[in-house]
CSV table of C-alpha atoms in Angstrom, one decimal:
chain,number,residue,atom,x,y,z
E,743,MET,CA,34.3,5.0,-13.1
E,744,ASN,CA,32.8,8.5,-13.0
E,745,ASP,CA,33.9,10.4,-9.9
E,746,ILE,CA,32.3,13.7,-10.8
E,747,LYS,CA,29.7,14.6,-8.2
E,748,THR,CA,26.5,16.4,-9.1
E,749,ILE,CA,24.8,19.1,-7.0
E,750,GLN,CA,22.3,16.5,-6.0
E,751,ASP,CA,25.1,14.2,-4.8
E,752,ILE,CA,26.5,17.0,-2.7
E,753,PHE,CA,23.1,17.8,-1.2
E,754,VAL,CA,22.5,14.2,-0.3
E,755,GLU,CA,25.9,13.7,1.3
E,756,PHE,CA,26.4,17.0,3.1
E,757,GLY,CA,23.0,18.8,2.9
E,758,GLU,CA,21.7,18.0,6.3
E,759,LYS,CA,24.9,18.9,8.1
E,760,PHE,CA,24.9,22.2,6.2
E,761,ARG,CA,21.3,22.9,7.2
E,762,GLN,CA,22.2,22.3,10.9
E,763,GLN,CA,25.1,24.8,10.7
E,764,TYR,CA,23.5,27.6,8.6
E,765,ASN,CA,20.2,29.3,8.4
E,766,MET,CA,18.3,28.8,5.2
E,767,SER,CA,15.3,30.7,3.9
E,768,LYS,CA,12.0,29.0,3.2
E,769,GLU,CA,12.7,29.4,-0.5
E,770,GLN,CA,16.2,27.9,-0.2
E,771,VAL,CA,14.8,24.9,1.9
E,772,LYS,CA,12.2,24.3,-0.8
E,773,ALA,CA,14.7,24.3,-3.6
E,774,PHE,CA,17.1,22.1,-1.6
E,775,ASN,CA,14.4,19.5,-1.0
E,776,HIS,CA,13.3,19.5,-4.6
E,777,ILE,CA,16.9,19.1,-5.9
E,778,LYS,CA,17.7,16.4,-3.4
E,779,ARG,CA,14.6,14.3,-4.3
E,780,CYS,CA,14.6,15.0,-8.0
E,781,ARG,CA,14.3,11.8,-10.1
E,782,THR,CA,14.4,9.5,-7.1
E,783,GLU,CA,11.7,7.3,-5.5
E,784,GLU,CA,10.8,10.1,-3.1
E,785,SER,CA,9.4,12.1,-6.1
E,786,GLY,CA,7.2,9.3,-7.3
E,787,TYR,CA,7.3,7.7,-10.7
E,788,HIS,CA,5.4,7.3,-14.0
E,789,LYS,CA,5.2,4.3,-16.2
E,790,ILE,CA,5.9,4.3,-19.9
E,791,VAL,CA,4.3,1.4,-21.9
E,792,CYS,CA,5.0,0.5,-25.5
E,793,GLU,CA,1.7,0.1,-27.4
E,794,ASN,CA,3.3,-2.5,-29.7
E,795,CYS,CA,5.2,-4.9,-27.5
E,796,GLY,CA,3.9,-4.0,-24.1
E,797,HIS,CA,7.3,-3.3,-22.7
E,798,GLU,CA,7.1,-1.1,-19.6
E,799,LYS,CA,9.6,1.4,-18.3
E,800,ILE,CA,9.5,3.1,-14.9
E,801,THR,CA,10.8,6.6,-14.8
E,802,TYR,CA,11.2,8.7,-11.6
E,803,ASN,CA,9.5,12.1,-11.7
E,804,SER,CA,11.5,15.3,-12.1
E,805,CYS,CA,11.0,18.1,-9.5
E,806,ARG,CA,10.7,20.8,-12.3
E,807,ASP,CA,12.2,23.3,-9.9
E,808,ARG,CA,13.8,26.2,-11.8
E,809,HIS,CA,16.9,26.0,-9.6
E,810,CYS,CA,17.5,22.3,-10.4
E,811,PRO,CA,20.4,21.5,-12.7
E,812,LEU,CA,18.9,18.2,-13.8
E,813,CYS,CA,15.5,19.7,-14.7
E,814,GLN,CA,16.8,22.9,-16.3
E,815,ASN,CA,19.4,21.5,-18.6
E,816,PHE,CA,16.8,21.0,-21.4
E,817,LYS,CA,15.4,24.5,-20.9
E,818,LYS,CA,18.9,25.9,-20.9
E,819,GLU,CA,19.7,24.3,-24.3
E,820,GLN,CA,16.3,25.5,-25.6
E,821,TRP,CA,17.1,29.0,-24.3
E,822,ILE,CA,20.5,28.9,-26.1
E,823,ASN,CA,18.9,27.8,-29.3
E,824,ASP,CA,16.3,30.6,-29.1
E,825,ARG,CA,19.1,33.2,-28.6
E,826,LYS,CA,21.0,31.8,-31.6
E,827,SER,CA,18.0,32.7,-33.8
E,828,GLU,CA,18.4,36.3,-32.7
E,829,VAL,CA,22.1,36.6,-33.5
E,830,LEU,CA,22.9,39.3,-36.0
E,831,GLY,CA,25.5,39.1,-38.8
E,832,SER,CA,28.0,40.9,-36.6
E,833,LYS,CA,30.8,40.1,-34.3
E,834,TYR,CA,30.0,40.5,-30.5
E,835,PHE,CA,31.8,41.6,-27.4
E,836,HIS,CA,31.5,39.8,-24.1
E,837,VAL,CA,31.2,42.1,-21.1
E,838,VAL,CA,31.1,41.2,-17.4
E,839,LEU,CA,30.0,43.6,-14.6
E,840,THR,CA,30.5,42.6,-11.0
E,841,LEU,CA,29.7,43.9,-7.6
E,842,PRO,CA,32.0,44.3,-4.5
E,843,LYS,CA,31.8,41.6,-1.9
E,844,GLU,CA,30.9,44.3,0.6
E,845,LEU,CA,27.3,44.3,-0.9
E,846,ASP,CA,26.8,40.5,-0.4
E,847,ASN,CA,24.8,40.6,2.8
E,848,ILE,CA,22.5,43.3,1.6
E,849,ILE,CA,21.9,41.5,-1.7
E,850,LEU,CA,21.2,38.2,0.0
E,851,GLN,CA,18.4,39.9,2.0
E,852,ASN,CA,17.0,42.0,-0.9
E,853,LYS,CA,17.5,39.8,-4.0
E,854,ARG,CA,14.5,41.1,-6.0
E,855,GLU,CA,15.4,44.8,-5.4
E,856,MET,CA,19.2,44.4,-5.8
E,857,TYR,CA,19.0,42.2,-8.9
E,858,SER,CA,16.6,44.7,-10.5
E,859,ILE,CA,19.1,47.5,-9.7
E,860,MET,CA,21.9,45.5,-11.4
E,861,PHE,CA,19.9,45.0,-14.6
E,862,LYS,CA,18.9,48.7,-14.7
E,863,ALA,CA,22.4,50.0,-14.0
E,864,ALA,CA,24.0,47.6,-16.5
E,865,GLY,CA,21.6,48.5,-19.3
E,866,GLU,CA,21.9,52.2,-18.7
E,867,THR,CA,25.7,52.0,-18.5
E,868,VAL,CA,26.0,50.3,-21.9
E,869,LYS,CA,23.4,52.5,-23.5
E,870,LYS,CA,25.0,55.7,-22.3
E,871,LEU,CA,28.5,54.7,-23.4
E,872,CYS,CA,27.5,53.1,-26.7
E,873,GLU,CA,25.7,56.3,-27.7
E,874,ASP,CA,29.0,58.2,-27.3
E,875,LYS,CA,30.7,58.5,-30.7
E,876,LYS,CA,34.1,57.9,-29.0
E,877,PHE,CA,33.0,54.3,-28.5
E,878,MET,CA,30.3,53.4,-31.0
E,879,GLY,CA,27.8,56.2,-31.6
E,880,ALA,CA,25.0,53.7,-32.0
E,881,MET,CA,22.6,51.4,-30.1
E,882,PRO,CA,23.8,47.8,-30.3
E,883,ALA,CA,22.0,44.5,-29.8
E,884,ILE,CA,22.4,43.4,-26.2
E,885,THR,CA,21.7,40.2,-24.3
E,886,VAL,CA,21.9,40.4,-20.5
E,887,VAL,CA,22.2,37.4,-18.2
E,888,LEU,CA,22.5,37.4,-14.4
E,889,HIS,CA,24.7,34.8,-12.7
E,890,THR,CA,24.5,34.6,-8.9
E,891,TRP,CA,27.4,32.2,-8.2
E,892,GLY,CA,30.9,31.7,-9.4
E,893,GLN,CA,32.7,28.6,-10.7
E,894,ASN,CA,33.5,27.6,-7.1
E,895,LEU,CA,29.7,27.7,-6.3
E,896,GLU,CA,30.2,30.6,-3.9
E,897,PHE,CA,27.8,33.5,-3.9
E,898,HIS,CA,29.0,35.9,-6.6
E,899,PRO,CA,26.3,38.0,-8.3
E,900,HIS,CA,27.5,39.4,-11.7
E,901,ILE,CA,26.1,40.4,-15.0
E,902,HIS,CA,27.1,38.9,-18.4
E,903,MET,CA,26.4,41.0,-21.5
E,904,ILE,CA,26.8,39.9,-25.2
E,905,ILE,CA,26.9,43.1,-27.2
E,906,SER,CA,27.1,43.4,-31.0
E,907,ALA,CA,30.1,45.2,-32.5
E,908,GLY,CA,27.9,47.8,-34.1
E,909,GLY,CA,24.4,49.2,-33.8
E,910,LEU,CA,21.8,51.5,-35.2
E,911,THR,CA,22.4,55.2,-35.2
E,912,ALA,CA,19.8,57.9,-34.5
E,913,ASP,CA,18.9,58.0,-38.2
E,914,ASN,CA,18.4,54.2,-38.2
E,915,LYS,CA,21.6,53.3,-40.0
E,916,TRP,CA,24.0,50.5,-39.1
E,917,ARG,CA,27.3,51.7,-37.7
E,918,LYS,CA,30.1,49.2,-37.3
E,919,SER,CA,32.3,49.6,-34.3
E,920,SER,CA,35.9,48.6,-33.9
E,921,GLU,CA,36.2,44.8,-33.5
E,922,LYS,CA,39.3,45.1,-31.4
E,923,PHE,CA,38.2,47.8,-28.9
E,924,PHE,CA,34.9,48.4,-27.2
E,925,ILE,CA,34.9,50.5,-24.0
E,926,PRO,CA,37.8,50.9,-21.5
E,927,VAL,CA,37.1,48.8,-18.5
E,928,LYS,CA,37.9,51.6,-16.1
E,929,VAL,CA,35.3,53.8,-17.8
E,930,LEU,CA,32.8,51.0,-17.8
E,931,SER,CA,33.3,50.2,-14.1
E,932,LYS,CA,33.0,53.9,-13.0
E,933,VAL,CA,29.8,54.5,-14.9
E,934,PHE,CA,28.3,51.2,-13.7
E,935,ARG,CA,29.3,52.0,-10.1
E,936,ARG,CA,27.8,55.5,-10.4
E,937,LYS,CA,24.5,54.3,-11.7
E,938,PHE,CA,24.2,51.3,-9.4
E,939,MET,CA,25.0,53.5,-6.3
E,940,SER,CA,22.4,56.1,-7.4
E,941,TYR,CA,19.7,53.4,-7.4
E,942,LEU,CA,21.0,51.8,-4.2
E,943,LYS,CA,20.8,55.2,-2.3
E,944,GLU,CA,17.3,55.9,-3.8
E,945,ASN,CA,16.0,52.5,-2.6
E,946,TYR,CA,17.5,53.1,0.9
E,947,LYS,CA,16.0,56.6,1.0
E,948,ASN,CA,12.6,55.2,0.1
E,949,ASP,CA,12.8,52.5,2.7
E,950,GLU,CA,12.6,49.7,0.1
E,951,LEU,CA,15.4,47.5,1.5
E,952,SER,CA,15.4,45.1,4.4
E,953,PHE,CA,18.3,44.9,6.9
E,954,TYR,CA,18.6,42.0,9.4
E,955,GLY,CA,21.1,39.5,10.5
E,956,GLN,CA,24.6,40.3,9.2
E,957,ALA,CA,23.2,43.4,7.4
E,958,GLU,CA,21.2,44.8,10.4
E,959,GLU,CA,23.8,47.4,11.1
E,960,TYR,CA,22.8,49.3,7.9
E,961,LYS,CA,19.5,50.2,9.4
E,962,ASN,CA,21.6,52.9,11.0
E,963,ILE,CA,22.0,55.6,8.4
E,964,ASN,CA,25.5,56.5,9.5
E,965,LYS,CA,26.7,52.9,9.1
E,966,PHE,CA,25.1,52.9,5.7
E,967,LYS,CA,26.9,56.1,4.7
E,968,ILE,CA,30.2,54.6,5.8
E,969,LEU,CA,29.4,51.6,3.5
E,970,VAL,CA,28.5,54.0,0.6
E,971,ASN,CA,31.7,55.9,1.0
E,972,LYS,CA,33.7,52.7,1.0
E,973,LEU,CA,31.9,51.4,-2.2
E,974,TYR,CA,32.8,54.7,-4.0
E,975,SER,CA,36.4,54.4,-2.9
E,976,ILE,CA,37.2,50.9,-4.2
E,977,ASN,CA,37.5,49.7,-7.8
E,978,TRP,CA,34.6,47.7,-9.2
E,979,TYR,CA,35.8,44.8,-11.5
E,980,SER,CA,34.6,44.8,-15.1
E,981,TYR,CA,35.8,42.6,-18.0
E,982,VAL,CA,35.6,43.1,-21.8
E,983,LYS,CA,36.5,40.3,-24.1
E,984,ARG,CA,37.5,41.2,-27.7
E,985,SER,CA,34.9,40.5,-30.3
E,986,PHE,CA,34.0,37.0,-31.4
E,987,ASN,CA,31.7,35.4,-34.0
């Protein structure tokens, strides 16, 4: 007997109780309903008929929601295969960049803006450090993926980067980096923090962020400055895994 529960099973069993206890955005409610109904009678069905023997098979419709684990598994495998075709004949480093929990409430209310900042800050961080001859002195191949939750399914936005252990120099020649050492995590974290915070403050100054609910206090510029000072004072977690094939 398989006791492993799917996300859909959890939504069916506990979803309504969760909705009564917590506020959900329109987008979240839409995704919740799609996942809950996916490949069930509520989503309707289509009939497959064999032209030779006339055998009929009823199959429930998929929701095709991009958040649905059932629907996106095929696309996930397809995406992985597409990325495999882009792999260079080089070893790669696995880099992870995370944000402090203190930013969660702001991120939840400004996903588009904050995720955009994450990508820009991550890309610029790696580009800047890789161009430094102390680390690589070249521009590597980089694949960047955003994850918004952790293994425990709690909100945990972080960036995964797969970076080639070598890259092109300014004169378009391949330079191989050390396969055992990439960039010190402390250096990586500090540069990422500096670039992320620069964009965050710029967005705040340009009034491009929304603050309500648990983040409403940051409408007050003094409260926001206190948060900024705290973010500068704490360590930001980064991870670099040694090169792999």
